Amino acid sequence: MSDRTVIGLEAPYLIFIGDIDSKLYAKTGQSIVDWRPELVKGQLAFGDNKLDLGVPQMSVSDAIATGVKSLIIGVAPVGGKIGDAWIKVLVEAASAGLNIVSGLHFRLTDFPELRDAASMSGATLVDVRVPPKVLPIGNGKKRKGKRLLMVGTDCAVGKKYTALAMTKCLSERGEDATFRATGQTGIMIAGEGIPVDSVIADFVSGAAEQLSPENNENHWDVIEGQGSLFNASYAGVSLSLLHGSQPDGIIVCHDPSRDTVSSCPEANMPTVAECIELNLSCARLTNPQVRCLGVSVNTSAMRKGLREAYLSDLSAELGIPCVDPLVEGCGAIYEQMQVLGLVGGNSCA
Amino acid sequence: MSDRTVIGLEAPYLIFIGDIDSKLYAKTGQSIVDWRPELVKGQLAFGDNKLDLGVPQMSVSDAIATGVKSLIIGVAPVGGKIGDAWIKVLVEAASAGLNIVSGLHFRLTDFPELRDAASMSGATLVDVRVPPKVLPIGNGKKRKGKRLLMVGTDCAVGKKYTALAMTKCLSERGEDATFRATGQTGIMIAGEGIPVDSVIADFVSGAAEQLSPENNENHWDVIEGQGSLFNASYAGVSLSLLHGSQPDGIIVCHDPSRDTVSSCPEANMPTVAECIELNLSCARLTNPQVRCLGVSVNTSAMRKGLREAYLSDLSAELGIPCVDPLVEGCGAIYEQMQVLGLVGGNSCA
C-alpha cells in the first residue's frame, strides 16, 4: 500500500472457490487468473468440486507454505448467502495469518468468528466494496503523466475489460502503463484501487485524483470507468471520475444490442457520437487537450458477417478506430495514439 | 415526516444561540427566523448574551409550555468545538423531550450524556448532515408536477437564497410552490430534506427523486442546488441532482466578482452562457422540455451604478431576465414563466 489513499491488497493470492462449481459464479476468480496469473499461487475448492480455474488446487496450509499472503473470495455464493462451510475455511485461513479479501455484498467484519481470528493472527479483513475512510476533496490541479479513461454509453458495456485489454496492449508495445481499478473485481485484479461508486458524493473526484497520481511524463494510467453520463442513475459518479481522472484520452465503450439504458428502461441509449461529444465537453474542464482515441464495441450479440460492416461504418462516421477488444484486440487504438504522437517514444507533453 | 425517504423535523422550534453574540455565527438561526417565522416560537440565549434574532427569549421550560417540539442549534461554535455550557442546556432540553437538531460537523450522538437523555425521554437527535440510511437508486422516470432547480457557475453563489426567494415569489402570486432543501440550513428552513452531498455517490440521483416526488400538475418544487457542473470538486453531485430533479426550469446563480472556481483555484469561472448551455444539455436526459428561466446574480460586490448596466446587458445577451433577488426580487423571472405559459392559471402540462 502506497501513501496514496487507496485500498491495497497483498499478493500472492489463493483464490477461494469453495463449493461453487459454475464458471458463471466464478467470474471474479477467473478474471484474476486470466489477467494476473503471476499473482495467483492456487485455488481452494472443496473436496468434490471439479471447477478448475487453471491453477493448482491448494489447502490453506499448502498456500501458507508457498508464500501466499491473501485469500481472495473469487466466487459469488448461489442465493447470495454464505454458509458455515465457507466460514469454517475463511476462519482457518485468517487464523493462519492470511488476509481475507471479499467483494461480496456482506461485510467480512459482520462475522464475529472471522473478526476474532483475524485480530488474533494480525491478518486483515478487506472488503473491497468499502472505500478508504478519509479521502480528500478533488482540486482539479493538473498532474504529470498521461491518463486514458474508459467511458460508456451505459453501465456494463465492457469498460473494465477494455481498460485491462488496453493496458496489456500498451505494455506489450513497450509503453509504461498501469491499470487503475474503480470497482471491486478490478481492485482484486490490480491489487489496489477505490470502489468509487461507494464513496460519499462530495469526495468522488478526490478519490479519482488519488487513484491516478502524478507520474512520469510518458506513463499511462488506464482507468476503469463507472456508469455513464447518459445513465441518470449513476451519471454523477461518471462525471466525478471524468473530472478527477483529467484524461488525455477517452475510449467510449458501447453495446449496440441494447435499446434502452440499463437502470432507466424509459431512456433510449445515446449514439456513440453523442457520448463522445458530451464526455469531451465535460472532460475539458480539467484537461482541455482531451481527445477520444477509439471506440470499444461489444459485438457478441451481432449476427455473423454484420460486425465488420458495423465497425467500419462507425469508424468512418467518427474518424477513429472502432474495435471489439475480444475479437481484434486494441492494436488499432494504439496505432491511433502513435499517429497522434501520444506513444511510441515521440510522445509529447 | 412523509413516507418519502427524507429527513423530517418537528415544528415549532426553539432556536439555540447559547453564548454566541455575533450575527455572523448565527446565520443559520437568523435564516430560519427570516424565512419561516411561523415555525419559530423563540430563542435561547445564555444570560448575558444580547444577540437578538427578533423572537422572544425563552428557557427550555418556557419552550415546552408554548408547545415547542424541537431545539435547533442555530449558531456555529467559535473555534468549532462545543463546550460544557452548551451540552448542559442541550441535555436539559433532550431530557424534557425536545428533539435536538444540529447541522454542525460534530454528531449529536457522539455525546453519551445527550444520547442517554434523548433515549430516556424519547426525544430524537437529528444531525441534518447525515442522510437517510436507505435511499433508492434513481430511475429517471418522469414524475407529475413541475420542478425548478437552482444551478450555479460555482459553489456558494446564492442558490439557497434564490430558491427561497423564488418559492416566496411564486407563493405570493398564488402559485402552489414548495421549497426543497438539499443542504443543512435549507433542511432546517424547509423542515425536511436530504443533504445530498453526504449521500453515497450511487444514490444521489435517487435522493433527488425522493426529494421532489410526484405532485399536482401545476405544483412547483423549487429545489436548492449544490455545487456546479464547472466545479471539478463537486460537479458529480450537481449532475446527479440535475438528473434526479428532472427540472422543467433552471435558474443559473452567478457571482461576477469571482475570477476562479472556489475549491479549484487554477480553474477560471465559466460564463453564464456556458453554464446555461451545459446544464440544459445534461438536463435534457431526464426532461427534454427543460428551459433556463432566468439568472440570479449576486451584485453585492459591484460598484454603485454598475449593477443595472451589468444586469441589462446580460439579459440582452441571453434573452432571459437577470436579477439580483436581494435587490429587485424574482418578479421578472415569474413574468418570464407567465409568458411561457408555465404559471398563472394557464400552465400547460
PDB file of C-alpha atoms in Angstrom, chain A residues 120-252:
ATOM      1  CA  MET A 120      -5.606 -12.897  16.899  1.00  0.00           C
ATOM      2  CA  SER A 121      -3.297 -13.569  13.944  1.00  0.00           C
ATOM      3  CA  GLY A 122      -2.860  -9.985  12.770  1.00  0.00           C
ATOM      4  CA  ALA A 123      -4.470 -10.751   9.404  1.00  0.00           C
ATOM      5  CA  THR A 124      -6.535  -8.076   7.657  1.00  0.00           C
ATOM      6  CA  LEU A 125     -10.149  -8.399   6.510  1.00  0.00           C
ATOM      7  CA  VAL A 126     -10.548  -6.394   3.306  1.00  0.00           C
ATOM      8  CA  ASP A 127     -13.992  -5.617   1.911  1.00  0.00           C
ATOM      9  CA  VAL A 128     -13.156  -4.087  -1.456  1.00  0.00           C
ATOM     10  CA  ARG A 129     -16.625  -2.515  -1.702  1.00  0.00           C
ATOM     11  CA  VAL A 130     -15.757  -0.333   1.301  1.00  0.00           C
ATOM     12  CA  PRO A 131     -13.792   2.763   0.268  1.00  0.00           C
ATOM     13  CA  PRO A 132     -10.981   4.273   2.355  1.00  0.00           C
ATOM     14  CA  LYS A 133     -12.454   6.232   5.286  1.00  0.00           C
ATOM     15  CA  VAL A 134     -10.674   9.506   4.638  1.00  0.00           C
ATOM     16  CA  LEU A 135     -10.481  10.865   1.106  1.00  0.00           C
ATOM     17  CA  PRO A 136      -9.624  14.401   0.021  1.00  0.00           C
ATOM     18  CA  ILE A 137     -11.900  16.762  -1.896  1.00  0.00           C
ATOM     19  CA  GLY A 138     -10.841  16.998  -5.546  1.00  0.00           C
ATOM     20  CA  ASN A 139      -8.882  20.089  -6.542  1.00  0.00           C
ATOM     21  CA  GLY A 140      -8.731  19.781 -10.342  1.00  0.00           C
ATOM     22  CA  LYS A 141      -4.988  20.548 -10.455  1.00  0.00           C
ATOM     23  CA  LYS A 142      -3.077  19.226 -13.460  1.00  0.00           C
ATOM     24  CA  ARG A 143      -0.875  16.245 -12.618  1.00  0.00           C
ATOM     25  CA  LYS A 144       2.101  14.973 -14.631  1.00  0.00           C
ATOM     26  CA  GLY A 145       1.735  11.723 -16.555  1.00  0.00           C
ATOM     27  CA  LYS A 146      -0.920  10.622 -19.038  1.00  0.00           C
ATOM     28  CA  ARG A 147      -4.349   9.166 -18.424  1.00  0.00           C
ATOM     29  CA  LEU A 148      -6.744   7.139 -20.524  1.00  0.00           C
ATOM     30  CA  LEU A 149     -10.276   6.763 -19.159  1.00  0.00           C
ATOM     31  CA  MET A 150     -12.958   4.316 -20.249  1.00  0.00           C
ATOM     32  CA  VAL A 151     -16.385   5.921 -20.582  1.00  0.00           C
ATOM     33  CA  GLY A 152     -19.581   4.300 -21.804  1.00  0.00           C
ATOM     34  CA  THR A 153     -22.938   4.737 -23.453  1.00  0.00           C
ATOM     35  CA  ASP A 154     -24.296   2.836 -20.399  1.00  0.00           C
ATOM     36  CA  CYS A 155     -23.241   0.722 -17.421  1.00  0.00           C
ATOM     37  CA  ALA A 156     -21.880  -2.786 -18.060  1.00  0.00           C
ATOM     38  CA  VAL A 157     -20.678  -2.222 -21.620  1.00  0.00           C
ATOM     39  CA  GLY A 158     -17.133  -3.556 -21.202  1.00  0.00           C
ATOM     40  CA  LYS A 159     -15.259  -0.698 -19.527  1.00  0.00           C
ATOM     41  CA  LYS A 160     -13.236  -2.930 -17.197  1.00  0.00           C
ATOM     42  CA  TYR A 161     -12.395  -5.434 -19.919  1.00  0.00           C
ATOM     43  CA  THR A 162     -11.375  -2.681 -22.342  1.00  0.00           C
ATOM     44  CA  ALA A 163      -9.171  -0.979 -19.732  1.00  0.00           C
ATOM     45  CA  LEU A 164      -7.428  -4.276 -18.985  1.00  0.00           C
ATOM     46  CA  ALA A 165      -7.005  -5.103 -22.684  1.00  0.00           C
ATOM     47  CA  MET A 166      -5.717  -1.586 -23.385  1.00  0.00           C
ATOM     48  CA  THR A 167      -3.222  -1.788 -20.500  1.00  0.00           C
ATOM     49  CA  LYS A 168      -1.947  -5.108 -21.848  1.00  0.00           C
ATOM     50  CA  CYS A 169      -1.744  -3.701 -25.369  1.00  0.00           C
ATOM     51  CA  LEU A 170       0.299  -0.699 -24.216  1.00  0.00           C
ATOM     52  CA  SER A 171       2.617  -2.812 -22.034  1.00  0.00           C
ATOM     53  CA  GLU A 172       3.249  -5.350 -24.812  1.00  0.00           C
ATOM     54  CA  ARG A 173       4.333  -2.479 -27.076  1.00  0.00           C
ATOM     55  CA  GLY A 174       6.858  -1.254 -24.533  1.00  0.00           C
ATOM     56  CA  GLU A 175       4.805   1.563 -23.067  1.00  0.00           C
ATOM     57  CA  ASP A 176       4.763   2.237 -19.332  1.00  0.00           C
ATOM     58  CA  ALA A 177       1.107   1.629 -18.385  1.00  0.00           C
ATOM     59  CA  THR A 178      -0.849   0.866 -15.201  1.00  0.00           C
ATOM     60  CA  PHE A 179      -4.425  -0.378 -14.923  1.00  0.00           C
ATOM     61  CA  ARG A 180      -6.335   1.685 -12.319  1.00  0.00           C
ATOM     62  CA  ALA A 181      -9.341  -0.024 -10.748  1.00  0.00           C
ATOM     63  CA  THR A 182     -12.572   1.689  -9.704  1.00  0.00           C
ATOM     64  CA  GLY A 183     -14.734  -1.361  -8.908  1.00  0.00           C
ATOM     65  CA  GLN A 184     -14.462  -4.487  -6.787  1.00  0.00           C
ATOM     66  CA  THR A 185     -13.261  -7.036  -9.351  1.00  0.00           C
ATOM     67  CA  GLY A 186     -10.898  -4.512 -10.868  1.00  0.00           C
ATOM     68  CA  ILE A 187      -9.382  -3.858  -7.440  1.00  0.00           C
ATOM     69  CA  MET A 188      -8.650  -7.572  -6.986  1.00  0.00           C
ATOM     70  CA  ILE A 189      -7.010  -7.703 -10.407  1.00  0.00           C
ATOM     71  CA  ALA A 190      -4.985  -4.507  -9.901  1.00  0.00           C
ATOM     72  CA  GLY A 191      -4.163  -5.352  -6.269  1.00  0.00           C
ATOM     73  CA  GLU A 192      -5.315  -1.857  -5.347  1.00  0.00           C
ATOM     74  CA  GLY A 193      -7.933   0.766  -6.135  1.00  0.00           C
ATOM     75  CA  ILE A 194     -11.035   2.555  -4.871  1.00  0.00           C
ATOM     76  CA  PRO A 195     -14.669   1.450  -5.349  1.00  0.00           C
ATOM     77  CA  VAL A 196     -15.687   4.941  -6.448  1.00  0.00           C
ATOM     78  CA  ASP A 197     -19.442   4.366  -6.545  1.00  0.00           C
ATOM     79  CA  SER A 198     -19.403   3.653  -2.784  1.00  0.00           C
ATOM     80  CA  VAL A 199     -17.662   6.925  -1.918  1.00  0.00           C
ATOM     81  CA  ILE A 200     -19.621   9.839  -0.378  1.00  0.00           C
ATOM     82  CA  ALA A 201     -20.659  12.044  -3.306  1.00  0.00           C
ATOM     83  CA  ASP A 202     -18.554  15.064  -2.351  1.00  0.00           C
ATOM     84  CA  PHE A 203     -15.338  13.010  -2.423  1.00  0.00           C
ATOM     85  CA  VAL A 204     -15.579  11.057  -5.684  1.00  0.00           C
ATOM     86  CA  SER A 205     -13.453  13.380  -7.825  1.00  0.00           C
ATOM     87  CA  GLY A 206     -10.922  13.476  -4.980  1.00  0.00           C
ATOM     88  CA  ALA A 207     -10.908   9.659  -4.985  1.00  0.00           C
ATOM     89  CA  ALA A 208     -10.222   9.684  -8.726  1.00  0.00           C
ATOM     90  CA  GLU A 209      -7.310  12.074  -8.162  1.00  0.00           C
ATOM     91  CA  GLN A 210      -5.864   9.645  -5.568  1.00  0.00           C
ATOM     92  CA  LEU A 211      -6.321   6.761  -7.958  1.00  0.00           C
ATOM     93  CA  SER A 212      -4.178   8.172 -10.767  1.00  0.00           C
ATOM     94  CA  PRO A 213      -1.498  10.225  -9.025  1.00  0.00           C
ATOM     95  CA  GLU A 214       1.257  12.284 -10.595  1.00  0.00           C
ATOM     96  CA  ASN A 215       3.617  10.108 -12.628  1.00  0.00           C
ATOM     97  CA  ASN A 216       6.368  10.186 -15.278  1.00  0.00           C
ATOM     98  CA  GLU A 217       5.538  12.271 -18.319  1.00  0.00           C
ATOM     99  CA  ASN A 218       5.193   9.224 -20.602  1.00  0.00           C
ATOM    100  CA  HIS A 219       3.418   6.931 -18.154  1.00  0.00           C
ATOM    101  CA  TRP A 220      -0.185   5.990 -18.920  1.00  0.00           C
ATOM    102  CA  ASP A 221      -2.773   5.303 -16.238  1.00  0.00           C
ATOM    103  CA  VAL A 222      -5.530   3.272 -17.878  1.00  0.00           C
ATOM    104  CA  ILE A 223      -8.586   3.902 -15.729  1.00  0.00           C
ATOM    105  CA  GLU A 224     -11.604   1.618 -15.417  1.00  0.00           C
ATOM    106  CA  GLY A 225     -14.743   3.726 -15.858  1.00  0.00           C
ATOM    107  CA  GLN A 226     -18.055   3.506 -13.987  1.00  0.00           C
ATOM    108  CA  GLY A 227     -21.594   4.257 -15.132  1.00  0.00           C
ATOM    109  CA  SER A 228     -22.312   6.641 -17.991  1.00  0.00           C
ATOM    110  CA  LEU A 229     -23.136  10.322 -18.397  1.00  0.00           C
ATOM    111  CA  PHE A 230     -26.277   9.009 -20.132  1.00  0.00           C
ATOM    112  CA  ASN A 231     -27.434   6.780 -17.286  1.00  0.00           C
ATOM    113  CA  ALA A 232     -29.481   9.005 -14.959  1.00  0.00           C
ATOM    114  CA  SER A 233     -28.942   6.633 -12.021  1.00  0.00           C
ATOM    115  CA  TYR A 234     -25.164   6.900 -11.974  1.00  0.00           C
ATOM    116  CA  ALA A 235     -24.081   9.813 -14.193  1.00  0.00           C
ATOM    117  CA  GLY A 236     -22.795  11.828 -11.216  1.00  0.00           C
ATOM    118  CA  VAL A 237     -20.253   9.096 -10.460  1.00  0.00           C
ATOM    119  CA  SER A 238     -19.135   9.112 -14.098  1.00  0.00           C
ATOM    120  CA  LEU A 239     -18.730  12.903 -14.149  1.00  0.00           C
ATOM    121  CA  SER A 240     -16.699  12.940 -10.917  1.00  0.00           C
ATOM    122  CA  LEU A 241     -14.469  10.211 -12.316  1.00  0.00           C
ATOM    123  CA  LEU A 242     -14.084  12.148 -15.581  1.00  0.00           C
ATOM    124  CA  HIS A 243     -13.074  15.343 -13.772  1.00  0.00           C
ATOM    125  CA  GLY A 244     -10.789  13.645 -11.233  1.00  0.00           C
ATOM    126  CA  SER A 245      -9.083  11.500 -13.875  1.00  0.00           C
ATOM    127  CA  GLN A 246      -8.366  14.546 -16.087  1.00  0.00           C
ATOM    128  CA  PRO A 247      -7.909  12.150 -19.032  1.00  0.00           C
ATOM    129  CA  ASP A 248      -5.697  12.920 -22.035  1.00  0.00           C
ATOM    130  CA  GLY A 249      -7.714  10.313 -23.897  1.00  0.00           C
ATOM    131  CA  ILE A 250     -11.070   8.595 -23.549  1.00  0.00           C
ATOM    132  CA  ILE A 251     -12.285   5.354 -25.097  1.00  0.00           C
ATOM    133  CA  VAL A 252     -16.049   5.026 -25.464  1.00  0.00           C
TER     134      VAL A 252
END
